[in-house]
Each structure stands twice: as structure tokens, then as C-alpha cells.
Coordinates of C-alpha atoms in Angstrom, one line a residue:
M805 CA 0.0 0.0 0.0
S806 CA 1.4 3.4 -0.9
N807 CA 2.3 6.0 1.6
G808 CA -0.3 8.8 1.0
T809 CA -1.7 8.4 4.5
D810 CA 1.5 7.0 6.1
A811 CA 0.3 3.5 5.4
H812 CA 3.8 2.1 6.1
A813 CA 3.7 3.4 9.7
P814 CA 3.2 0.9 12.5
I815 CA 0.0 0.8 14.6
P816 CA 0.7 3.3 17.4
T817 CA -0.7 3.6 21.0
V818 CA -2.9 6.2 22.6
T819 CA -4.4 6.5 26.1
S820 CA -7.7 8.4 25.7
L821 CA -10.9 8.4 23.7
D822 CA -10.3 12.0 22.6
E823 CA -7.9 10.5 20.1
I824 CA -11.0 8.8 18.5
Y825 CA -13.9 11.1 19.2
D826 CA -13.5 14.8 18.7
N827 CA -16.0 16.4 21.1
V828 CA -16.9 16.0 24.7
E829 CA -20.5 15.1 24.1
T830 CA -19.5 12.1 21.9
I831 CA -16.8 11.0 24.4
S832 CA -19.3 11.2 27.3
A833 CA -21.9 9.1 25.3
Q834 CA -19.3 6.6 24.1
S835 CA -17.6 6.0 27.4
G836 CA -20.7 4.4 28.7
R837 CA -20.6 1.8 25.9
W838 CA -17.0 1.0 26.6
N839 CA -17.6 0.6 30.4
N840 CA -20.6 -1.5 29.9
L841 CA -18.7 -3.8 27.5
I842 CA -15.9 -4.2 30.1
D843 CA -18.4 -5.0 32.9
E844 CA -20.3 -7.5 30.8
F845 CA -17.1 -9.2 29.8
E846 CA -16.1 -9.6 33.4
K847 CA -19.5 -11.0 34.3
R848 CA -19.4 -13.6 31.5
F849 CA -15.8 -14.7 31.6
G850 CA -14.8 -14.0 35.2
R851 CA -12.1 -11.5 34.5
K852 CA -11.5 -8.2 32.8
P853 CA -10.7 -8.0 29.1
T854 CA -7.1 -7.3 28.4
H855 CA -7.8 -5.5 25.1
I856 CA -10.6 -3.8 23.2
A857 CA -10.6 -3.6 19.4
R858 CA -12.6 -0.9 17.6
A859 CA -13.4 -0.6 13.9
P860 CA -15.8 2.0 12.5
G861 CA -18.3 1.6 9.8
R862 CA -18.0 3.8 6.7
V863 CA -20.2 5.8 4.4
N864 CA -19.2 5.9 0.8
L865 CA -19.8 9.5 -0.4
I866 CA -19.5 8.6 -4.0
G867 CA -17.9 5.8 -6.1
E868 CA -20.2 2.8 -5.9
H869 CA -19.2 -0.7 -7.2
I870 CA -16.0 0.6 -8.9
D871 CA -13.4 -0.4 -6.3
Y872 CA -13.2 -4.0 -7.6
A873 CA -12.8 -2.5 -11.1
L874 CA -9.7 -0.8 -9.5
F875 CA -11.0 2.7 -9.8
G876 CA -10.8 5.2 -7.0
V877 CA -13.6 5.9 -4.4
L878 CA -14.4 8.5 -1.8
P879 CA -15.5 6.9 1.5
A880 CA -15.2 8.2 5.1
A881 CA -15.4 6.5 8.4
I882 CA -18.4 7.2 10.6
E883 CA -18.7 7.4 14.4
R884 CA -20.7 4.2 14.6
D885 CA -18.5 1.2 15.2
I886 CA -17.8 -2.4 16.3
L887 CA -16.1 -3.0 19.6
I888 CA -14.7 -6.3 20.7
A889 CA -13.5 -6.9 24.2
V890 CA -10.9 -9.8 24.3
A891 CA -8.7 -11.7 26.7
P892 CA -6.5 -14.8 26.3
S893 CA -8.3 -17.9 27.5
G894 CA -5.3 -20.3 27.8
T895 CA -4.8 -23.6 26.0
S896 CA -5.3 -27.2 26.8
D897 CA -2.1 -28.9 27.9
S898 CA -3.2 -32.1 26.2
A899 CA -3.7 -30.4 22.8
D900 CA -1.1 -30.9 20.1
A901 CA 0.3 -27.4 19.3
T902 CA 1.1 -28.4 15.7
K903 CA -2.5 -29.6 15.0
S904 CA -5.0 -27.2 16.6
S905 CA -5.4 -23.7 17.8
G906 CA -6.5 -22.6 21.2
P907 CA -10.3 -22.5 21.8
I908 CA -12.2 -19.4 20.7
Q909 CA -15.4 -18.3 22.5
A910 CA -17.2 -15.5 20.8
Q911 CA -20.3 -13.9 22.4
N912 CA -22.4 -10.9 21.4
L913 CA -24.2 -8.4 23.7
D914 CA -27.0 -8.4 21.2
E915 CA -29.1 -11.4 22.3
R916 CA -30.3 -12.0 18.7
F917 CA -26.8 -13.4 17.9
Q918 CA -26.0 -16.8 19.4
P919 CA -22.6 -17.5 20.9
H920 CA -20.0 -19.3 18.7
E921 CA -17.2 -21.7 20.0
F922 CA -14.6 -23.1 17.6
T923 CA -11.0 -24.2 17.1
A924 CA -9.0 -24.4 14.0
E925 CA -7.4 -27.7 13.0
R926 CA -4.6 -28.8 10.6
H927 CA -4.0 -32.5 9.7
D928 CA -0.2 -32.4 9.9
E929 CA 2.6 -30.0 10.4
T930 CA 2.8 -28.9 6.8
S931 CA -0.9 -28.6 6.1
E932 CA -3.0 -25.4 5.9
W933 CA -5.3 -24.5 8.7
H934 CA -8.9 -25.8 8.4
L935 CA -11.7 -23.6 9.8
P936 CA -15.1 -24.2 8.0
I937 CA -17.0 -21.1 7.1
D938 CA -20.5 -21.5 5.6
K939 CA -20.8 -19.0 2.7
T940 CA -24.4 -19.9 2.0
K941 CA -26.0 -18.2 5.0
L942 CA -25.5 -15.2 7.2
A943 CA -23.9 -15.8 10.6
W944 CA -22.1 -13.1 12.6
G945 CA -19.6 -15.7 13.8
S946 CA -18.4 -16.2 10.2
Y947 CA -16.8 -12.8 10.2
V948 CA -15.0 -13.6 13.5
K949 CA -13.8 -16.9 11.9
A950 CA -12.6 -15.0 8.8
G951 CA -10.5 -12.7 10.9
Y952 CA -9.0 -15.6 12.8
F953 CA -8.3 -17.7 9.7
G954 CA -6.3 -14.9 8.1
V955 CA -4.2 -14.4 11.2
L956 CA -3.5 -18.2 11.3
N957 CA -2.4 -18.5 7.7
R958 CA -0.2 -15.4 7.9
F959 CA 1.5 -16.0 11.2
F960 CA 1.1 -19.7 12.1
H961 CA 1.7 -21.4 8.8
H962 CA 3.8 -24.6 8.5
T963 CA 7.1 -22.7 8.2
S964 CA 6.5 -21.0 11.5
K965 CA 8.1 -22.3 14.7
E966 CA 6.8 -25.8 15.2
L967 CA 5.7 -25.3 18.8
E968 CA 4.2 -21.9 18.4
R969 CA 0.5 -22.3 19.0
P970 CA -2.3 -19.8 18.4
Q971 CA -3.6 -18.5 21.7
G972 CA -7.1 -19.3 22.8
V973 CA -9.3 -16.2 23.0
D974 CA -12.5 -15.1 24.7
L975 CA -14.4 -12.3 22.8
L976 CA -17.4 -10.1 23.6
V977 CA -18.8 -8.0 20.7
T978 CA -21.0 -5.0 20.6
G979 CA -21.8 -2.8 17.6
S980 CA -23.7 0.3 16.6
V981 CA -23.3 -0.1 12.9
P982 CA -26.6 -1.6 11.6
S983 CA -26.1 -4.8 9.7
G984 CA -27.2 -5.0 6.1
A985 CA -27.5 -1.2 5.8
G986 CA -24.6 -0.5 3.4
L987 CA -22.4 1.0 6.1
S988 CA -19.9 -1.9 6.1
S989 CA -20.8 -3.6 9.3
S990 CA -19.2 -6.7 7.9
A991 CA -15.9 -5.1 7.1
A992 CA -15.9 -3.4 10.5
M993 CA -16.5 -6.8 12.1
V994 CA -13.7 -8.4 10.1
V995 CA -11.3 -5.6 10.9
A996 CA -12.1 -5.7 14.6
S997 CA -11.8 -9.5 14.9
T998 CA -8.6 -9.5 12.9
L999 CA -7.1 -6.9 15.3
S1000 CA -8.3 -8.9 18.3
F1001 CA -6.5 -12.0 17.2
L1002 CA -3.4 -10.1 16.2
V1003 CA -3.2 -8.4 19.6
I1004 CA -3.8 -11.5 21.7
N1005 CA -1.1 -13.4 19.8
D1006 CA 1.4 -10.5 20.0
K1007 CA 1.5 -10.0 16.2
L1008 CA 0.1 -6.5 15.9
H1009 CA 3.6 -4.9 15.9
E1010 CA 4.5 -6.9 12.8
L1011 CA 1.9 -5.1 10.6
T1012 CA 1.7 -1.6 9.1
K1013 CA -1.6 0.1 8.4
G1014 CA -1.4 -0.9 4.8
N1015 CA -0.7 -4.5 5.7
L1016 CA -3.8 -4.5 7.9
V1017 CA -6.0 -3.2 5.0
E1018 CA -4.7 -5.9 2.7
L1019 CA -5.0 -8.7 5.3
T1020 CA -8.6 -7.7 6.2
M1021 CA -9.5 -7.5 2.5
E1022 CA -8.5 -11.1 2.0
N1023 CA -10.2 -12.1 5.3
E1024 CA -13.6 -10.8 4.2
K1025 CA -13.3 -12.8 0.9
R1026 CA -13.3 -16.0 3.1
V1027 CA -17.0 -15.2 3.9
G1028 CA -17.8 -15.3 0.2
V1029 CA -17.8 -11.6 -0.8
N1030 CA -15.2 -10.4 -3.3
S1031 CA -14.5 -7.0 -1.7
G1032 CA -12.5 -4.4 -3.5
G1033 CA -10.8 -2.9 -0.5
M1034 CA -12.7 0.4 0.0
D1035 CA -14.5 -0.7 3.1
Q1036 CA -11.4 -1.9 4.9
A1037 CA -9.3 1.1 3.9
A1038 CA -12.0 3.5 5.2
S1039 CA -12.4 1.5 8.5
V1040 CA -8.6 1.3 9.1
I1041 CA -7.0 4.5 8.0
S1042 CA -9.7 7.3 7.9
M1043 CA -8.9 10.6 9.5
T1044 CA -11.2 12.7 11.6
N1045 CA -13.1 15.4 9.5
E1046 CA -11.6 14.1 6.2
A1047 CA -12.8 11.8 3.5
L1048 CA -10.4 9.4 1.8
H1049 CA -9.7 9.2 -1.9
V1050 CA -8.8 5.5 -2.1
T1051 CA -7.2 4.2 -5.3
F1052 CA -6.2 0.6 -6.0
H1053 CA -4.0 0.5 -9.1
P1054 CA -1.1 0.0 -9.5
N1055 CA -1.0 0.0 -5.6
L1056 CA -3.5 0.6 -2.8
H1057 CA -3.2 4.3 -1.9
A1058 CA -5.2 6.7 0.2
E1059 CA -5.3 10.4 0.0
A1060 CA -6.9 12.5 2.7
I1061 CA -9.5 14.9 1.2
A1062 CA -10.7 17.8 3.3
L1063 CA -14.4 18.4 2.8
P1064 CA -15.7 21.9 2.0
K1065 CA -16.6 24.0 5.0
S1066 CA -17.8 27.5 5.6
S1067 CA -17.9 30.0 8.4
S1068 CA -21.6 30.3 7.6
P1069 CA -23.7 27.3 8.8
D1070 CA -25.9 27.9 5.8
F1071 CA -23.2 26.6 3.5
N1072 CA -21.5 24.2 5.9
P1073 CA -22.1 20.7 4.5
V1074 CA -23.3 17.8 6.7
F1075 CA -24.0 14.2 5.5
V1076 CA -27.2 12.6 6.8
I1077 CA -27.5 8.8 6.6
A1078 CA -31.0 7.3 6.4
N1079 CA -31.7 3.6 6.6
S1080 CA -34.3 2.4 4.1
L1081 CA -35.0 -0.5 6.5
V1082 CA -34.6 -2.9 3.6
V1083 CA -31.9 -5.4 4.7
S1084 CA -29.3 -6.1 2.1
D1085 CA -27.0 -9.1 2.8
K1086 CA -24.2 -9.4 0.3
V1087 CA -23.4 -13.0 1.4
V1088 CA -26.8 -14.5 1.0
S1089 CA -27.6 -12.8 -2.3
A1090 CA -24.1 -12.7 -3.7
K1091 CA -24.6 -15.0 -6.7
T1092 CA -27.4 -13.0 -8.2
Q1093 CA -26.3 -9.5 -7.1
Y1094 CA -22.8 -8.6 -5.8
N1095 CA -20.7 -11.4 -7.2
L1096 CA -22.6 -11.3 -10.5
R1097 CA -21.7 -7.7 -10.9
V1098 CA -18.1 -8.5 -10.3
V1099 CA -18.2 -11.1 -13.1
E1100 CA -20.1 -8.7 -15.4
T1101 CA -17.6 -5.9 -15.0
L1102 CA -14.6 -8.3 -15.5
V1103 CA -16.0 -9.8 -18.7
A1104 CA -17.0 -6.3 -19.9
A1105 CA -13.4 -5.3 -19.5
R1106 CA -12.2 -8.2 -21.7
V1107 CA -14.8 -7.6 -24.4
L1108 CA -14.1 -3.9 -24.5
G1109 CA -10.4 -4.5 -24.5
R1110 CA -10.6 -6.9 -27.4
S1111 CA -12.7 -4.5 -29.4
L1112 CA -10.0 -1.8 -28.8
H1113 CA -7.2 -4.1 -29.8
V1114 CA -5.7 -4.2 -26.3
Q1115 CA -3.5 -7.3 -25.7
I1116 CA -5.0 -9.7 -23.2
G1117 CA -3.6 -13.1 -22.3
P1118 CA -6.0 -16.1 -22.4
E1119 CA -5.8 -16.7 -18.7
E1120 CA -6.0 -13.0 -17.6
K1121 CA -9.0 -11.3 -16.2
P1122 CA -8.1 -7.7 -16.3
T1123 CA -10.3 -5.0 -14.8
L1124 CA -11.7 -2.0 -16.6
K1125 CA -9.0 0.2 -15.0
E1126 CA -6.3 -2.1 -16.3
I1127 CA -7.8 -2.1 -19.8
L1128 CA -7.9 1.7 -19.7
D1129 CA -4.2 1.9 -18.7
R1130 CA -3.2 -0.5 -21.5
W1131 CA -5.3 1.3 -24.0
L1132 CA -3.6 4.6 -23.0
N1133 CA -0.2 2.9 -23.1
V1134 CA 0.5 3.7 -19.4
Q1135 CA 3.7 2.0 -18.3
H1136 CA 3.4 -0.8 -15.8
G1137 CA 3.6 0.5 -12.3
T1138 CA 3.0 4.1 -13.3
V1139 CA 0.3 6.1 -11.7
L1140 CA -2.0 7.9 -14.1
G1141 CA -2.5 11.5 -12.8
P1142 CA -6.1 12.7 -12.1
D1143 CA -6.3 15.0 -15.2
D1144 CA -5.0 12.3 -17.5
L1145 CA -7.3 9.8 -15.9
K1146 CA -10.3 12.0 -16.5
D1147 CA -9.4 12.5 -20.1
G1148 CA -9.0 8.8 -20.6
L1149 CA -12.3 8.0 -19.0
I1150 CA -14.1 10.5 -21.2
R1151 CA -12.6 8.9 -24.3
L1152 CA -13.3 5.3 -23.1
I1153 CA -17.0 6.2 -22.3
R1154 CA -17.3 7.4 -25.9
E1155 CA -15.9 4.1 -27.1
T1156 CA -18.2 2.1 -24.9
E1157 CA -21.2 3.9 -26.4
S1158 CA -20.0 3.1 -29.9
L1159 CA -19.6 -0.6 -28.8
K1160 CA -23.0 -0.8 -27.2
D1161 CA -24.3 -3.7 -29.3
T1162 CA -21.1 -5.7 -28.9
L1163 CA -21.5 -5.4 -25.1
G1164 CA -25.0 -6.6 -25.2
A1165 CA -26.9 -3.3 -25.3
D1166 CA -29.6 -2.8 -22.6
D1167 CA -30.8 -6.4 -22.5
G1168 CA -27.4 -8.1 -22.1
L1169 CA -25.9 -11.3 -23.5
T1170 CA -26.8 -14.9 -22.8
L1171 CA -24.0 -17.1 -21.4
E1172 CA -23.4 -18.4 -24.9
G1173 CA -23.2 -14.9 -26.3
L1174 CA -20.9 -13.9 -23.4
I1175 CA -18.5 -16.6 -24.1
H1176 CA -18.4 -15.8 -27.8
A1177 CA -17.8 -12.1 -27.1
S1178 CA -14.9 -12.9 -24.8
G1179 CA -13.0 -14.7 -27.5
L1180 CA -12.4 -17.7 -25.2
G1181 CA -13.6 -21.2 -25.5
P1182 CA -16.3 -22.5 -23.1
R1183 CA -13.8 -24.3 -20.9
E1184 CA -11.3 -21.5 -20.9
F1185 CA -14.1 -19.0 -20.1
R1186 CA -15.4 -21.0 -17.2
D1187 CA -11.9 -21.5 -15.8
V1188 CA -11.1 -17.8 -16.0
Y1189 CA -14.4 -16.2 -15.0
L1190 CA -16.6 -18.8 -13.3
S1191 CA -14.4 -21.4 -11.5
W1192 CA -13.7 -19.1 -8.5
I1193 CA -17.0 -17.5 -7.9
E1194 CA -20.7 -18.6 -7.9
V1195 CA -23.1 -16.6 -10.1
D1196 CA -26.7 -17.1 -11.3
A1197 CA -28.0 -15.3 -14.3
T1198 CA -29.6 -15.8 -17.7
H1199 CA -28.3 -12.5 -19.2
F1200 CA -25.2 -10.5 -18.5
K1201 CA -25.5 -6.8 -19.0
L1202 CA -21.9 -5.8 -19.9
Y1203 CA -22.8 -2.4 -21.6
K1204 CA -24.8 -1.1 -18.6
R1205 CA -22.2 -2.3 -16.1
A1206 CA -19.3 -0.8 -18.0
K1207 CA -21.0 2.5 -18.6
H1208 CA -21.8 2.8 -14.9
V1209 CA -18.3 2.0 -13.7
L1210 CA -16.6 4.4 -16.1
S1211 CA -19.0 7.3 -15.5
E1212 CA -18.9 6.8 -11.7
A1213 CA -15.1 6.8 -11.8
L1214 CA -15.3 10.1 -13.5
R1215 CA -17.7 11.5 -11.0
V1216 CA -15.4 10.5 -8.1
L1217 CA -12.6 12.6 -9.7
Q1218 CA -14.9 15.5 -10.2
F1219 CA -16.1 15.3 -6.6
R1220 CA -12.5 15.3 -5.4
D1221 CA -11.7 18.3 -7.6
I1222 CA -14.5 20.4 -6.2
C1223 CA -13.5 19.6 -2.6
I1224 CA -9.8 20.5 -3.3
A1225 CA -10.7 23.7 -5.1
S1226 CA -13.0 24.7 -2.3
T1227 CA -10.3 24.1 0.3
Q1228 CA -7.8 26.1 -1.7
A1229 CA -10.1 29.0 -2.5
A1230 CA -9.0 31.5 0.1
E1231 CA -5.3 30.9 0.7
G1232 CA -5.8 27.5 2.1
E1233 CA -9.0 28.2 4.0
S1234 CA -12.2 26.4 2.9
N1235 CA -14.8 28.6 1.3
A1236 CA -17.9 26.5 0.6
S1237 CA -20.8 28.2 -1.1
A1238 CA -24.2 27.3 -2.3
D1239 CA -22.7 26.6 -5.7
T1240 CA -20.1 24.3 -4.2
L1241 CA -22.8 22.2 -2.5
E1242 CA -25.0 22.2 -5.5
R1243 CA -22.2 20.9 -7.7
L1244 CA -21.4 18.1 -5.2
G1245 CA -25.1 17.4 -4.9
T1246 CA -25.6 17.1 -8.6
L1247 CA -22.8 14.5 -8.8
M1248 CA -24.5 12.5 -6.0
N1249 CA -27.8 12.6 -7.8
E1250 CA -26.2 11.4 -11.0
S1251 CA -24.5 8.6 -9.1
H1252 CA -27.8 7.3 -7.7
L1253 CA -29.4 7.4 -11.1
S1254 CA -26.6 5.4 -12.6
C1255 CA -26.7 2.9 -9.8
A1256 CA -30.5 2.5 -10.3
E1257 CA -30.6 2.4 -14.1
L1258 CA -27.3 1.1 -15.2
F1259 CA -25.9 -1.0 -12.4
E1260 CA -29.4 -2.0 -11.1
C1261 CA -28.3 -2.1 -7.5
S1262 CA -31.0 0.1 -6.1
C1263 CA -34.5 -0.8 -4.9
P1264 CA -37.9 1.0 -4.8
E1265 CA -37.4 2.0 -1.2
L1266 CA -34.0 3.6 -1.9
D1267 CA -35.3 5.4 -4.9
E1268 CA -38.2 6.7 -2.8
L1269 CA -36.0 7.8 0.1
T1270 CA -33.5 9.7 -2.2
S1271 CA -36.5 11.4 -3.9
V1272 CA -37.9 12.3 -0.5
A1273 CA -34.5 13.6 0.6
R1274 CA -34.2 15.9 -2.4
G1275 CA -37.7 17.2 -1.7
A1276 CA -36.8 17.8 1.9
G1277 CA -34.0 20.1 0.9
A1278 CA -30.9 17.9 0.3
Y1279 CA -28.5 19.2 -2.3
G1280 CA -28.0 15.6 -3.4
S1281 CA -28.9 12.1 -2.2
R1282 CA -27.8 8.6 -3.3
L1283 CA -27.6 5.1 -2.1
T1284 CA -24.4 4.2 -0.3
G1285 CA -22.9 0.8 0.0
A1286 CA -23.6 -2.2 -2.1
G1287 CA -27.3 -1.3 -2.6
W1288 CA -30.3 -3.5 -3.0
G1289 CA -31.4 -2.0 0.4
G1290 CA -29.5 -0.4 3.2
C1291 CA -28.9 3.3 3.5
T1292 CA -28.9 6.6 1.6
V1293 CA -26.5 9.5 2.2
S1294 CA -27.7 13.0 1.6
L1295 CA -25.8 16.3 1.5
V1296 CA -27.6 18.9 3.7
S1297 CA -26.6 22.3 5.0
E1298 CA -25.8 22.4 8.7
T1299 CA -28.7 24.8 9.5
N1300 CA -31.2 22.5 7.8
V1301 CA -30.3 19.1 9.4
D1302 CA -33.1 19.0 12.1
S1303 CA -35.8 20.2 9.7
F1304 CA -34.5 17.8 7.0
I1305 CA -34.8 14.8 9.3
Q1306 CA -38.3 15.8 10.4
K1307 CA -39.4 16.1 6.8
L1308 CA -38.0 12.6 6.1
K1309 CA -40.0 11.3 9.1
E1310 CA -43.2 12.8 7.8
A1311 CA -42.7 11.7 4.2
Y1312 CA -41.1 8.2 4.4
T1313 CA -43.8 5.8 5.5
P1314 CA -41.7 3.4 7.6
Y1315 CA -40.5 6.4 9.8
R1316 CA -43.9 7.9 10.6
A1317 CA -44.7 5.8 13.7
M1318 CA -41.3 6.0 15.2
D1319 CA -40.5 7.9 18.4
D1320 CA -37.4 10.1 18.7
D1321 CA -35.1 7.4 20.0
Q1322 CA -36.2 5.0 17.3
L1323 CA -35.7 7.6 14.6
R1324 CA -32.2 8.4 15.8
E1325 CA -31.2 4.8 15.3
V1326 CA -32.1 4.9 11.6
V1327 CA -31.5 8.6 10.6
F1328 CA -28.5 10.5 11.8
A1329 CA -26.1 13.2 10.7
T1330 CA -22.4 12.3 10.6
K1331 CA -19.1 13.7 9.8
P1332 CA -15.9 11.7 8.9
G1333 CA -14.4 9.9 11.9
G1334 CA -11.1 8.3 12.8
G1335 CA -10.0 4.9 11.7
A1336 CA -9.9 1.5 13.5
C1337 CA -8.4 0.9 16.9
G1338 CA -6.5 -2.1 17.7
E1339 CA -5.9 -2.5 21.4
L1340 CA -7.0 -1.5 24.8
V1341 CA -4.7 -2.8 27.5
I1342 CA -5.5 -2.8 31.2
Q1343 CA -2.1 -2.7 32.9
T1344 CA -1.2 -2.9 36.5
Q1345 CA 1.8 -1.0 38.1
C1346 CA 3.0 -0.8 41.6
S1347 CA 3.5 2.2 44.0
P1348 CA 1.0 3.5 43.2
V1349 CA -1.2 0.8 41.6
I1350 CA -2.7 2.1 38.4
E1351 CA -5.3 0.4 36.2
R1352 CA -4.6 2.2 33.0
L1353 CA -6.4 1.9 29.7
C1354 CA -4.0 2.0 26.8
L1355 CA -5.6 2.1 23.4
F1356 CA -4.0 1.1 20.1
S1357 CA -5.3 3.3 17.3
V1358 CA -4.5 3.0 13.6
Q1359 CA -4.3 6.7 13.1
A1360 CA -3.1 8.3 16.4
R1361 CA 0.3 9.4 17.6
L1362 CA 2.0 7.6 20.6
R1363 CA 1.0 9.4 23.8
W1364 CA 1.5 8.4 27.4
H1365 CA 0.0 10.1 30.4
A1366 CA 1.7 9.7 33.8
A1367 CA -0.6 9.2 36.8
G1368 CA 0.1 12.7 38.1
A1369 CA -0.3 14.5 34.8
L1370 CA -3.7 13.7 33.5
Y1371 CA -5.0 17.0 32.2
E1372 CA -8.0 17.8 30.2
P1373 CA -9.2 16.5 27.9
A1374 CA -7.5 13.3 28.8
L1375 CA -8.6 13.5 32.4
I1376 CA -12.3 13.6 31.4
V1377 CA -11.9 10.6 29.2
L1378 CA -9.7 8.6 31.4
T1379 CA -11.9 9.2 34.4
A1380 CA -14.9 8.1 32.4
L1381 CA -13.0 4.9 31.5
R1382 CA -12.1 4.3 35.2
I1383 CA -8.6 5.2 36.0
F1384 CA -8.0 4.1 39.6
V1385 CA -5.1 5.4 41.6
T1386 CA -4.5 3.9 45.0
T1387 CA -1.7 4.0 47.5

């Protein structure tokens, strides 16, 4: 991963929640969750947790379904998160260290989610680890297993020390990211569980931030979803009050993008997330939705490339970004600058229009037509495009998918440009105006229309909710996340947030009967938050004895507070998190 956000830096340590949350009100509210998690862990497991892992959800501001085509996206972490309290559980003396892991007990504060207990096995000293994960149904424990499996294969493979055995772990999970809402609760769970197992096995120091993104990308694929990396990058390395422009080719790279702001609240942008209450589960529906779109975009890249006389090997499955680079004769390993990329996208969109019939037009191609258009034989085609992923379709809509991906990639760059220009407007000071917000809103509206009509990943409820949002005063509104349900994100001026939310309640039928607390769970304003946290350590020292909470954060600087020097704001936070000093 490239070094745009110091991705080669190690995961550092902090000691207070003000490194994660940026205002006293949020810190006060969140400290109760952390304390409750610690108390519940002790009740269930008979001891305090030694660590807490935190991973936030994310909202994708623009750039949907283009990360796995290797085009850049613009997500931001949100304050809602997954917390996992953990402690080592010990191992059985009779167990063979070369053949099994320590036992894992995973429990969830939400009573809807049943406990999971498991161990990983390997048949002999040179075999891979075996940890069954059912990809056909939704189970929260599968995401815990995915995190564990990745750590096992990276750090406890057959070339590791023979007697080094993965530590048994007890985990207790709580989360405020709604599942199936398009806010990456699954990625947050995988990131947090991966961090938990790394910390307990003393492996966290062996990873950089970029390593962690790449490891968690691979881990989520074990659940059956071919993630492109946006969700993990946003959860791990986001910065407070900034979005991330995440690019994937030729290397994973993240650039912090300051969002427009204004001294006038009338032009200060706020993003409001609204849950359609239609649950979208990528795992269960993958073969007809998410994974099908992955295959359609990959085959579209091959067909488009062949038509443009781009050289493609018979066993390759290049993405649309790679086809664009080859078509433009970009040298391998070279990063195409934003202006050149925009020009290239505009040209390739024109070519896509001219090749509309070759790509199946609006109705798409049958499987037989798809194979013919690819230039491969039936067996070759299945080996390259279908042997590693399960899909179910009668027609494959290459033209629509390619047009969406290319136009959405262009919109991301245009959104980025507007943000940068606004920030630079007055000698480095942001200078947002109504025009700035209108231009960003227009791009968001265009994005939703493309998702609905070209990529066909919306649903009637999302279409209704975005329409209601625009009528309620949003500059722009679009689905966020994979789609087919989940959430919308709307751009609203700061002064209009309360009235905007009230208008949504009145106009969107599922909200009308909700009380204020219920509404706050499904509609909330947010601003970009900090990235994932890796460790909370409860340490004991003598004379005086201090129970001190030390928190690993992926984005914070190392900072220690002596017992006699706990000043605000650290004092507020650390007191809330129970710092006891005794003599």
C-alpha cells in the first residue's frame, strides 16, 4: 500500500478516547458503551478484558461498485463502530500445538446473535489450517472466523516455529453499525476481529496500516464476498473530519481529502445517513447480485479491450482500470494522474457507447453470447471467470455495467476536484458556497441514477428515500454501500439538518410511527471519523497501583499520560474509563 496516509507506519498507541472522538458530548456518550462492555465481559468470563478492538463503519460519499474494477472511491469512516473486548483464554495442555489452535469463545451483547465456539485444525505439520465457514447463510460468527483464519495463515503457517500455537481467545462483541445497511458492518467486524487475534497473539507490531488493510480484504473474501478494499481502507485509515480518496491500481493508496466548510452554517455541509430498513446481505444474495456484478464488469473489460485491440492473455481477467491503462499505453507500475485519468475516462466512455451492441446493449448477452464475445472457448471462459465465484443469471449486461463503472469513476474525480478547489479557494481556507454544495449534490444525484438504471443495484425504497430527501432540501442524495437495500447518504446544509430529518420522518412511511429514539437509530447526521483501533490494554503497576487503559489506534500518535499528569481532555476521558489510583 502506498504512503499517501502514512500506510507504512506501525500501529501506534494512545491512552484516551479523545484520540478517536473529537468532542466532549460524543466522548461522554461513548464511554458508557466501553464501560458496559468491560463490565459484561467480566460477568461472562470471570475476568476483565485485556484489550478492546474498535473498527468504525463507513459511508461511501461517491464511487459505488467501482473499487473491484480498480477505480478510486471516496469513503469516510463514521462514528458508529464495532467494539470487541478480548482476553486470552489459555490452552489445553493435552492439545497438540502443531495440529490445533487454542479454543475461541465469541459472544455478542445483542441477544439475537448466538454464541460461537470453535477451534481451527490442521491435519499435519505442513498442512494449511482448516476452519469451516458456511458461505451460504448469514452468521455473525463467520466474520470472526474470517479474521482468525487470516491471522492463522499469515503468522502460524507450516514454516513457523513448530511449537508456536495460536492463543485461545474469549471475545465479547457490541456494535452500533446496523447490519445489512450498506455501512460496512461486515468489514468493521472483520477488521475488529482480525485486530483482536493479532493483539492477543502479540502479532500487531508486525503489521503496518497498509498490511492491515490488505489482510482484512483477504479475510472478508473468506466469507464469500469479493470485496474491492474500499470498506477496509476506510475503516482502518480514515482521518477525523476528512474523506479518503482511495485508489487501487497500481497500488493501494489513500489520499486525505478535506471536505468543504464555511464560516456560515448555511453553507457548511453535513452528510445525513438514512436507513431504508430494507436489509441487504451481500453474502446471502451474492450469486445474483454482488458477485454477479463482479463477473459482469470483468467480462465487460475483456470484451471492451478486445474491441479496442488491447492485448489480453487467455488466462488473464483484467479489470476496466487495467484495460484503460493498457489502451492509453501507461507504463506498468506508473500512476496515471487525475487529469489524464479524467481525459482517458471520457474517451473510453465514448468508445463504450460506440460498442454498445457488442457489449449486449440494454438487454445483455446470454451465457453463450458472453463466451463468444470474450474470444475464449467455453472451458477457458469457465476457468477464468466462473471457476472461483458462484453466479446465477440468464443474461449478462456488460454495456450497462461498464458505462456505470466508467462514468462513476469520472464522478469521483470531479467530486474530489470540487473539494480540493473549495479548500484552496481563500489561501488554504475552505470557502464553501451554495454553488459548491449544488455541484457536489448534482454528482451524488447522477451517481444514484446510474446505480439505479445502469448497475441496477437500487430498490424501490432507496429510490423513494432519495427522492424524499431531495424534496426535503438535500442538495444531493444517493444510495451508499452495495445497494439492494441499506442506506442513503444526503448532502444537507448544517442549518437544515433538524428540519430535514423531520421532513424525512413525515414523508417516508416506515418512519412515521417512530418515536425520537427509534428515529435516531435509523437517521443520523455524521461527519468523517477516525480509523480503526487495535488494542485497549488494562495494565497494573506498583506504588501507586494504576489500572490504566491504553488504546491502540491505527491513526493516532503515541502518547503516554503519567498518573500525576492527567490533564483535560485526557482527564475527562480517562476518568470516564475508570482510571483508579491507589496507594
